[in-house]
CSV table of C-alpha atoms in Angstrom, one decimal:
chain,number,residue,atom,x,y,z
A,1,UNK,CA,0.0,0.0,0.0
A,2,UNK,CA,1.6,3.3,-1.3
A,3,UNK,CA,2.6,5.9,1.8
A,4,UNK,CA,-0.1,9.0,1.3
A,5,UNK,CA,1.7,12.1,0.2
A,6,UNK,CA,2.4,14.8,2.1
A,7,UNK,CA,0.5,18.1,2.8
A,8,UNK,CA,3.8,19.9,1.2
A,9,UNK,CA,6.8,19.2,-0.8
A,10,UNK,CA,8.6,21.4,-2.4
A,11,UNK,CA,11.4,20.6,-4.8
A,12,UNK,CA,14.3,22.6,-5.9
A,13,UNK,CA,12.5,25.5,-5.4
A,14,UNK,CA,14.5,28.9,-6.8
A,15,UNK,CA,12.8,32.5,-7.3
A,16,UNK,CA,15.3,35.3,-8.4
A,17,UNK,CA,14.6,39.1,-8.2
A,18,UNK,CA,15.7,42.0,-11.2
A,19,UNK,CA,17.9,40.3,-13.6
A,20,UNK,CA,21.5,40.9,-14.6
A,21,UNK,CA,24.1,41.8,-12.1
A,22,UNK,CA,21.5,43.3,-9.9
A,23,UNK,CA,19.1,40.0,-9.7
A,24,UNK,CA,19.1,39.0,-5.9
A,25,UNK,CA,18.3,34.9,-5.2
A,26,UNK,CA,15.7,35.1,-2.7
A,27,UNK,CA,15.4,31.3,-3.0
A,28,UNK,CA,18.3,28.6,-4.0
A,29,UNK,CA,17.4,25.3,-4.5
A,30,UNK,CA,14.8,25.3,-1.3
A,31,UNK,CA,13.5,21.3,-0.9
A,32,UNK,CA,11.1,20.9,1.9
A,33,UNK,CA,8.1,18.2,3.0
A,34,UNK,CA,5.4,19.0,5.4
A,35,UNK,CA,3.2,16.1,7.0
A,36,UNK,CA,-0.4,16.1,7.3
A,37,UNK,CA,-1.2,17.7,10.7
A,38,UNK,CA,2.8,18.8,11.2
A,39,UNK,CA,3.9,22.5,12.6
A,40,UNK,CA,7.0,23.3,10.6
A,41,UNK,CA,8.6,26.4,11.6
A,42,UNK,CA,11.1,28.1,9.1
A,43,UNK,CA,13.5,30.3,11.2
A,44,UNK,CA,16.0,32.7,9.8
A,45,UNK,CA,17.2,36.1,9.6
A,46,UNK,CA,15.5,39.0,8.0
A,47,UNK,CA,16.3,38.9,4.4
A,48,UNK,CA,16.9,35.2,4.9
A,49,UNK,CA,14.0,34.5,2.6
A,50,UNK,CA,11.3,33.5,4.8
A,51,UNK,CA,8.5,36.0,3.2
A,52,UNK,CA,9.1,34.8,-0.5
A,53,UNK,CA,8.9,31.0,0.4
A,54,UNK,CA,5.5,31.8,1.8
A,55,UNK,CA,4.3,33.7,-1.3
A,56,UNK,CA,5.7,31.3,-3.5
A,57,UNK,CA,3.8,28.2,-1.9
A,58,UNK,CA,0.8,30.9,-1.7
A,59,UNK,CA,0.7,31.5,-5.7
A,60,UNK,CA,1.1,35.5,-5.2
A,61,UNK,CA,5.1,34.8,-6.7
A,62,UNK,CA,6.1,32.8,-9.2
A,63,UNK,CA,9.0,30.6,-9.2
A,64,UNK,CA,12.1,30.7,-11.5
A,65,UNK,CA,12.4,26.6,-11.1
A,66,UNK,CA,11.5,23.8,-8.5
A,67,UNK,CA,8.4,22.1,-8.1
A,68,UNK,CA,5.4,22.5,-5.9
A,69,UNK,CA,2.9,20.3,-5.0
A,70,UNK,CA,-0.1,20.3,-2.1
A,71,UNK,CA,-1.3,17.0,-1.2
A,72,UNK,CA,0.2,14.9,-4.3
A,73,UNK,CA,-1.0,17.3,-6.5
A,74,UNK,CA,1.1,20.0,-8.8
A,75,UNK,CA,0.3,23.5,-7.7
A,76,UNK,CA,2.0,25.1,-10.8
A,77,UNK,CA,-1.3,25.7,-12.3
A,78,UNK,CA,-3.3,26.7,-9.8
A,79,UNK,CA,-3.8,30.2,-8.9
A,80,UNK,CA,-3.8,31.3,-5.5
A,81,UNK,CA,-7.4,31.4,-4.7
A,82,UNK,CA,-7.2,27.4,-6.0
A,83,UNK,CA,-4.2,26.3,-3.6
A,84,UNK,CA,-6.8,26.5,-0.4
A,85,UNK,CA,-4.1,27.4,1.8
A,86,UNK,CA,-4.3,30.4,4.5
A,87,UNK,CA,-1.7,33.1,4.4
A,88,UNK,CA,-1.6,35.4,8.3
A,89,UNK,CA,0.5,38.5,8.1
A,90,UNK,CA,2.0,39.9,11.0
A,91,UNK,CA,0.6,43.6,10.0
A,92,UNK,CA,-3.1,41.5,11.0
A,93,UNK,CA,-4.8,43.4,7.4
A,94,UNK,CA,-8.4,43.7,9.3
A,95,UNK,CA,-11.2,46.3,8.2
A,96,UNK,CA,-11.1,48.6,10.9
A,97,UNK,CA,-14.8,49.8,10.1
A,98,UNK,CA,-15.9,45.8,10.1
A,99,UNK,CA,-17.1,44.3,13.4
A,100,UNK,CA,-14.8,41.5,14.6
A,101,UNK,CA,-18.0,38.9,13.6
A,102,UNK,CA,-17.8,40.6,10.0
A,103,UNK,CA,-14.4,40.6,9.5
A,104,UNK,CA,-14.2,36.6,10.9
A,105,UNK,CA,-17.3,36.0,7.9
A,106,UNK,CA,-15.2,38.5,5.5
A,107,UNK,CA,-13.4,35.2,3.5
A,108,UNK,CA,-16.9,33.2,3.4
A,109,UNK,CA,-18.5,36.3,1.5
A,110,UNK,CA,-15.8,36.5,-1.2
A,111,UNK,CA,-17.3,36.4,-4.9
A,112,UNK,CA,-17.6,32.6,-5.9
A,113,UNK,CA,-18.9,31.3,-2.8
A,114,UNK,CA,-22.2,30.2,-2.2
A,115,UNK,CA,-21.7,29.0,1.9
A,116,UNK,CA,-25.8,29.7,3.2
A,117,UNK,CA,-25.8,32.3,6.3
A,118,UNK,CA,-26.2,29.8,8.6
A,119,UNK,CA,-22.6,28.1,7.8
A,120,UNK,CA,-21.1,31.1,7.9
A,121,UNK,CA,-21.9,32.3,11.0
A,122,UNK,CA,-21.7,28.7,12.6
A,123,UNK,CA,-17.7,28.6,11.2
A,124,UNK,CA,-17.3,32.3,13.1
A,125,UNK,CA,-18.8,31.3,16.1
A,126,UNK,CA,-17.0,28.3,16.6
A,127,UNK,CA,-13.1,29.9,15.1
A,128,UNK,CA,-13.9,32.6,18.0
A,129,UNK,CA,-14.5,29.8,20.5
A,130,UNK,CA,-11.5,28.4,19.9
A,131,UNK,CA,-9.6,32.1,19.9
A,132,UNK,CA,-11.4,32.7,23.4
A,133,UNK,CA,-12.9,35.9,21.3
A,134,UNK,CA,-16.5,35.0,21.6
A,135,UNK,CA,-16.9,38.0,23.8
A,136,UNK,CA,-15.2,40.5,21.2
A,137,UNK,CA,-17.7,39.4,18.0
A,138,UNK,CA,-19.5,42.6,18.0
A,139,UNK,CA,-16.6,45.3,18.9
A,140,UNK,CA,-15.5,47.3,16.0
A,141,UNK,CA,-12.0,46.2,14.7
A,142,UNK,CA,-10.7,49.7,15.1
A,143,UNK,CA,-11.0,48.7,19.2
A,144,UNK,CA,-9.0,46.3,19.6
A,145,UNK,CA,-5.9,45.4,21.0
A,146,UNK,CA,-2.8,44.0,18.8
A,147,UNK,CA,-3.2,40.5,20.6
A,148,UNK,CA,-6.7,40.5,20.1
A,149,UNK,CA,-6.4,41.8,16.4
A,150,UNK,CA,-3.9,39.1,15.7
A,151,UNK,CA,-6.7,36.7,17.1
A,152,UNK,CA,-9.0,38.0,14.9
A,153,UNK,CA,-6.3,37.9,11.9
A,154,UNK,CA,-5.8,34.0,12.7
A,155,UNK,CA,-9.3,33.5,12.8
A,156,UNK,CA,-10.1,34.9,9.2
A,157,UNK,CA,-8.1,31.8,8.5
A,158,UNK,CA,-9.1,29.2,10.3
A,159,UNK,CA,-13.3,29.9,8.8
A,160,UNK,CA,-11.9,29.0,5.7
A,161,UNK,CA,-10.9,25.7,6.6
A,162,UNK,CA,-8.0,25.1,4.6
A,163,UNK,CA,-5.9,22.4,3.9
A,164,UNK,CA,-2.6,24.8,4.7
A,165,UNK,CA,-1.7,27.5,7.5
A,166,UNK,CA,1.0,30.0,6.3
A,167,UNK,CA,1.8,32.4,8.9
A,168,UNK,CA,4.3,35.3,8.4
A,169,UNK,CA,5.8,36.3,11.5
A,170,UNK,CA,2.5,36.5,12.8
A,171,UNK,CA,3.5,38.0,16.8
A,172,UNK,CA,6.4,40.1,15.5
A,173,UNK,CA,4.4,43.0,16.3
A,174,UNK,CA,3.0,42.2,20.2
A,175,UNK,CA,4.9,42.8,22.9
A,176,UNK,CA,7.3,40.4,24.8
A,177,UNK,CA,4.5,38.9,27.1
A,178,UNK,CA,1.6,38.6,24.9
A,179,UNK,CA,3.7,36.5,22.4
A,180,UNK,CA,4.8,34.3,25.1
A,181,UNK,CA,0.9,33.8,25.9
A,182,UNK,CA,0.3,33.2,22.5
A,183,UNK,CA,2.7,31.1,20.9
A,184,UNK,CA,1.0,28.9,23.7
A,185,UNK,CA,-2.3,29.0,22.3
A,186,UNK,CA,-1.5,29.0,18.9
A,187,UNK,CA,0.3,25.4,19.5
A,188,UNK,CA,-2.7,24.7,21.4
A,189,UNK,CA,-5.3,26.0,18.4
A,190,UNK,CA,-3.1,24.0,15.7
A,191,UNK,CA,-3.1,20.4,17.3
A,192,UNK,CA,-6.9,21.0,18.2
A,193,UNK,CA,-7.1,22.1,14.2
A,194,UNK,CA,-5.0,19.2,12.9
A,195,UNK,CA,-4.4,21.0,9.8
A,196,UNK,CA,-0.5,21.3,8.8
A,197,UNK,CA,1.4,24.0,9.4
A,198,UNK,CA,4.2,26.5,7.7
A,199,UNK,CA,5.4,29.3,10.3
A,200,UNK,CA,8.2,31.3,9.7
A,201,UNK,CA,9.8,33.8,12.1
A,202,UNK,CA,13.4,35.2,13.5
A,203,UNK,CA,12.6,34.4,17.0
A,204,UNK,CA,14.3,31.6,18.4
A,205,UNK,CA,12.0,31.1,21.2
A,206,UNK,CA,9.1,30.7,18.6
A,207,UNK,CA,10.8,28.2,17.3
A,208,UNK,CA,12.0,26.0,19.8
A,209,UNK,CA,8.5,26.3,21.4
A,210,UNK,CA,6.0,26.2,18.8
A,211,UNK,CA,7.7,23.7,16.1
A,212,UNK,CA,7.6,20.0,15.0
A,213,UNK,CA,10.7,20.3,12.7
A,214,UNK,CA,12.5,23.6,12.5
A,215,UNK,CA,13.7,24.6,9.0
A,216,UNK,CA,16.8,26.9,9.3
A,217,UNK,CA,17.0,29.4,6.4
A,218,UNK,CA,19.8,31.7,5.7
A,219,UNK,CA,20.6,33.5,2.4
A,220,UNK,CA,17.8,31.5,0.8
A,221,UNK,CA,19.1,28.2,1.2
A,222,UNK,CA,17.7,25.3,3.9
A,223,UNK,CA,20.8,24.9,6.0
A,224,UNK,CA,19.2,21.9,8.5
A,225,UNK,CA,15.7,20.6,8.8
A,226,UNK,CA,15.2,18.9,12.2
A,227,UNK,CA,13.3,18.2,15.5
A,228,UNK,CA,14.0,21.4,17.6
A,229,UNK,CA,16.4,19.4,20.3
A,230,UNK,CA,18.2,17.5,17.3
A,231,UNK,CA,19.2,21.2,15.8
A,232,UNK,CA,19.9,22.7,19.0
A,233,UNK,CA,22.2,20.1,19.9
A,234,UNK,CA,23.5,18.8,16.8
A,235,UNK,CA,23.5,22.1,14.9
A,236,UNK,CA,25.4,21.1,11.4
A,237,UNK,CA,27.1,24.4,10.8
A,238,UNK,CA,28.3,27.5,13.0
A,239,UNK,CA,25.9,29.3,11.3
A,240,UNK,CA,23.1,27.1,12.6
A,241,UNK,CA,24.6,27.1,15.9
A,242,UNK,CA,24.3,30.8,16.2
A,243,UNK,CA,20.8,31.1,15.3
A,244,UNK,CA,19.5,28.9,18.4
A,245,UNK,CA,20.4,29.5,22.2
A,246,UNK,CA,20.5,32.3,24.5
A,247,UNK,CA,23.2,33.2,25.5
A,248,UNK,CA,23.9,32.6,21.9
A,249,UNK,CA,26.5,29.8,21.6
A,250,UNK,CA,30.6,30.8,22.1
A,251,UNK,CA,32.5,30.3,19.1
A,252,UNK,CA,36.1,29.9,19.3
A,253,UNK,CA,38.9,30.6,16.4
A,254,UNK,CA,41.3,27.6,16.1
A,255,UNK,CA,43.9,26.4,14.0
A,256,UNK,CA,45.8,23.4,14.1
A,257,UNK,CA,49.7,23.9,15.3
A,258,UNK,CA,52.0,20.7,16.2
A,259,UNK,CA,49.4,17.9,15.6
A,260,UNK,CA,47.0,19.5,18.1
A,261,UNK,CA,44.3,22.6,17.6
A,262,UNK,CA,45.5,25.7,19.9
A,263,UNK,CA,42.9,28.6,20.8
A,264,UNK,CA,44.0,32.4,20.2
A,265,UNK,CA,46.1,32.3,23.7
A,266,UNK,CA,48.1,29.0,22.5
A,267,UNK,CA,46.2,26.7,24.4
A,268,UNK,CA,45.7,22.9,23.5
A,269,UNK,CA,42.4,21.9,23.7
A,270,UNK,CA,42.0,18.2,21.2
A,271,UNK,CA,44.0,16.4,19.3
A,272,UNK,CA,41.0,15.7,16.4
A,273,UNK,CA,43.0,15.0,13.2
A,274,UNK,CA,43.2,17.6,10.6
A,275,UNK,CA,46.2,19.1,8.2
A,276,UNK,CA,48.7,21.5,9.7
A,277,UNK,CA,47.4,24.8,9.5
A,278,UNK,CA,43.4,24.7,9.5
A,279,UNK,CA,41.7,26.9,10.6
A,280,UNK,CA,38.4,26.0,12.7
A,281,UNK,CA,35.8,27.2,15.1
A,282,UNK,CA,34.8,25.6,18.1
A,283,UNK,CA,31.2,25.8,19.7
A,284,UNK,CA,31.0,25.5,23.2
A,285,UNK,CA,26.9,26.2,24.3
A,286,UNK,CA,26.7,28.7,27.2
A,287,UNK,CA,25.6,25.9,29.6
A,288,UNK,CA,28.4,23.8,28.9
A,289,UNK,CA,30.9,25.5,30.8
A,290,UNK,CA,30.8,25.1,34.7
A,291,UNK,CA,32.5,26.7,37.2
A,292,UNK,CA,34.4,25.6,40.2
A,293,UNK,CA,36.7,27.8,42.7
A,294,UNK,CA,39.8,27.8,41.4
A,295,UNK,CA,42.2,25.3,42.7
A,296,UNK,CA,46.3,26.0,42.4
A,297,UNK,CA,46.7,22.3,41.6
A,298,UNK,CA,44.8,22.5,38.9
A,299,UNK,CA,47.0,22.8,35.3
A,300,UNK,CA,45.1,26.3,33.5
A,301,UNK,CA,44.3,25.3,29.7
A,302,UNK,CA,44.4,21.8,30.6
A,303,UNK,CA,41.2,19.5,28.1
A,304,UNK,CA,41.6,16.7,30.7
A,305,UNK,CA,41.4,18.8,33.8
A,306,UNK,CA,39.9,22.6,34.4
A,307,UNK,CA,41.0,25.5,32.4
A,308,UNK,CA,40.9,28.7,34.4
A,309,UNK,CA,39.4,31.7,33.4
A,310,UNK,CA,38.7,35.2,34.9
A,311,UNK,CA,35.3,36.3,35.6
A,312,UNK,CA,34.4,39.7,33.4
A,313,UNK,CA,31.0,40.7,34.5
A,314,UNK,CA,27.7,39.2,35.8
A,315,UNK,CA,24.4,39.8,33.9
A,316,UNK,CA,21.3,39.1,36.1
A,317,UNK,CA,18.9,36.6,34.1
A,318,UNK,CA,16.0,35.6,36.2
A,319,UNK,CA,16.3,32.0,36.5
A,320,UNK,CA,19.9,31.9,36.0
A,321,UNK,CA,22.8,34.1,35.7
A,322,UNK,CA,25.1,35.1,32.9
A,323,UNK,CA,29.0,35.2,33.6
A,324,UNK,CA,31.1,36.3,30.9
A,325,UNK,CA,34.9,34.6,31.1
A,326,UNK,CA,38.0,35.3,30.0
A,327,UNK,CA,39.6,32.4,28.5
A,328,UNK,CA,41.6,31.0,26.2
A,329,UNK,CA,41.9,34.5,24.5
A,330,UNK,CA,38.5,34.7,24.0
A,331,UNK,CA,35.7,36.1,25.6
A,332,UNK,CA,33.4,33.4,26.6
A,333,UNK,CA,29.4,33.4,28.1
A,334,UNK,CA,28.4,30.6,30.6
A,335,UNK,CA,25.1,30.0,33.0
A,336,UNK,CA,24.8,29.7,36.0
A,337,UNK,CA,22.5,28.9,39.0
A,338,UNK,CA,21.1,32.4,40.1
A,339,UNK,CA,22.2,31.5,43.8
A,340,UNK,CA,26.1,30.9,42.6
A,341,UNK,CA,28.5,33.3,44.3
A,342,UNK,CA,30.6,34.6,41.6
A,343,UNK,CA,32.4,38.4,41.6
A,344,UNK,CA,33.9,40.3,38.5
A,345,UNK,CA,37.7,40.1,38.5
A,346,UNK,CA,37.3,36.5,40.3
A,347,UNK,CA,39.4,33.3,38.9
A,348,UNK,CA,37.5,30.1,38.7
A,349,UNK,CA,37.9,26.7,37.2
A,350,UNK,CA,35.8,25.9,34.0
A,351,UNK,CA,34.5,22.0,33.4
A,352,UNK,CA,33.7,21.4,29.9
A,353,UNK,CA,31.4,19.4,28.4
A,354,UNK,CA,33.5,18.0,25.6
A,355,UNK,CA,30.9,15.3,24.9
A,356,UNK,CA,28.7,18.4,22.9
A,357,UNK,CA,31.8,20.6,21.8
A,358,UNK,CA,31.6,20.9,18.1
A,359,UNK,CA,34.4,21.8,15.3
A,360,UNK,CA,33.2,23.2,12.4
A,361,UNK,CA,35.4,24.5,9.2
A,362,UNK,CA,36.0,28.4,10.0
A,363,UNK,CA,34.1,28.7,6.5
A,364,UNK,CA,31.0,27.5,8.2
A,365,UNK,CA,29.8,30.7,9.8
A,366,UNK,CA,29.3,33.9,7.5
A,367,UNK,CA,28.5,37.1,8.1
């Protein structure tokens, strides 16, 4: 019995801008699948591409090469009102003048369909049940708050019923607490919907949260497509290191000397095989480092016993604490427990983790 196909796949997908020396690739060679009832989350950069991928999959841009197809089915030909997918902008595009019920029943009124009153206002009162916005239906748009008009903006979608969510950075522009409330009840709002998925945003913390598989897109290419632990911990660049974790990840310059790699101050930290004179990074996640009091019987620099470092400054985090380090000629960032005792100028003794320490190719991270 053939495997169904899924919601999404896209294939070699490339969509250029201008032509001749000033064309910009906005997409290279972007290959993605998206299972039925799965939450992908595209994170990247701006400029990374994110906005294009979702007009392209939408129909409102067409691409220069690659294939598209929506359940099995090439999208190439359809236009956009044909795809049946569900594009949410992070601007929330309500009518201001239109009631919150009127602008929910806006997409069931559109020219070509024939949905009897009753359906329509059946589909709006239960999206607003499920956005907690029964109590709004009758307010004029214009009244509203930003996290109840991007309810109102995600509800437009979901009375259409489609077989694909797109959202564009859809809490960009709510403040810090309402999008942590709300990327809680959108997760909550998608697995009650079952309907797949396609949410692209900058913010880490969306990401990590709110996803199934994250997509990490820089420069229009897919870099790593993954659970969010798998790319967290087994990021397969520098460059995907750096857009997950915070503290964001330390990344230190090496280059192989003697047979063994040596950190900016000369220190030895592995003996991993590679030709004389690479140059590497190492990644070292914040909350690999731990710190001890310094001993005087322990070696400094030492990858089988404790490197010592010098404590620069203290951030206050909340639930933890942020010490910056000098070490190994580099400035460092490690966590800590918010009841550790730990004073600027201060020597202590750093574990490592060396289990999760990663070497990439200096080429890995760009700018």
């Amino acid at each position: 019995m053939n495997a169904p196909a899924p919601a999404l796949r896209i294939t070699g997908l490339t969509k250029r801008f201008g032509g001749g020396a000033a064309a910009v690739t906005a997409l290279a060679d972007v290959s993605l699948e998206l299972a039925a009832g799965e939450l992908l989350v595209v994170l990247g950069a701006t400029g990374a591409g994110k906005t294009t991928l979702l007009r392209v999959i939408a129909g409102l841009e067409t691409p220069d090469a690659g294939r598209i197809e929506l359940g099995g089915r090439d999208a190439a030909a359809l236009a956009p009102a044909d795809r049946d997918v569900a594009l949410v902008f992070q601007n929330f595009s309500l009518y201001p003048h239109l009631s919150v019920r009127e602008n929910l029943a806006f997409p069931l009124r559109a020219p070509g369909r024939t949905l009897p009153a009753a359906e329509i206002a059946a589909r709006v009162d239960e999206a607003a049940a499920m956005l907690r916005i029964t109590r709004l239906l009758d307010r004029p748009a214009k009244n509203l708050s930003g996290g109840e008009m991007q309810r109102v903006a995600i509800g437009r979608a979901i009375v259409r019923r489609p077989r694909l969510f797109l959202l564009d950075e859809p809490l960009t522009n709510l403040d810090a607490k309402l999008r942590e409330s709300l990327r809680v009840e959108l997760k909550r709002l998608f697995r009650q919907l079952g309907v797949p998925v396609v949410y692209v945003t900058h913010d880490q913390a969306e990401a990590l949260s709110l996803a199934d598989r994250i997509a990490v897109l820089a420069e229009g290419r897919v870099l790593q497509v993954g659970p969010p632990r798998e790319v967290y911990l087994e990021p397969c660049s520098a460059l995907v290191a750096r857009q997950l974790g915070q503290p964001p990840i330390n990344l230190i310059a090496l280059e192989r000397r003697g047979g063994q790699w040596r950190t900016p101050d000369g220190s030895t930290i592995t003996a991993a095989a590679a030709p004389e004179g690479t140059r590497a990074l190492l990644g070292l996640r914040p909350e690999q480092l731990q710190l001890t009091a310094a001993s005087p019987g322990i070696a400094p620099n030492a990858a089988s016993g404790a490197p010592l470092a010098t404590v620069e400054w203290i951030e206050e985090a909340g639930p933890f604490r942020i010490v910056a380090l000098r070490m190994w000629g580099a400035s460092l960032r490690c966590t800590v427990a918010p009841t550790t005792r730990v004073t600027g100028g201060e020597q202590v003794a750093v574990t490592v983790d060396w289990a999760r320490a990663r070497i990439w190719p200096e080429t890995d991270l760009r700018d």
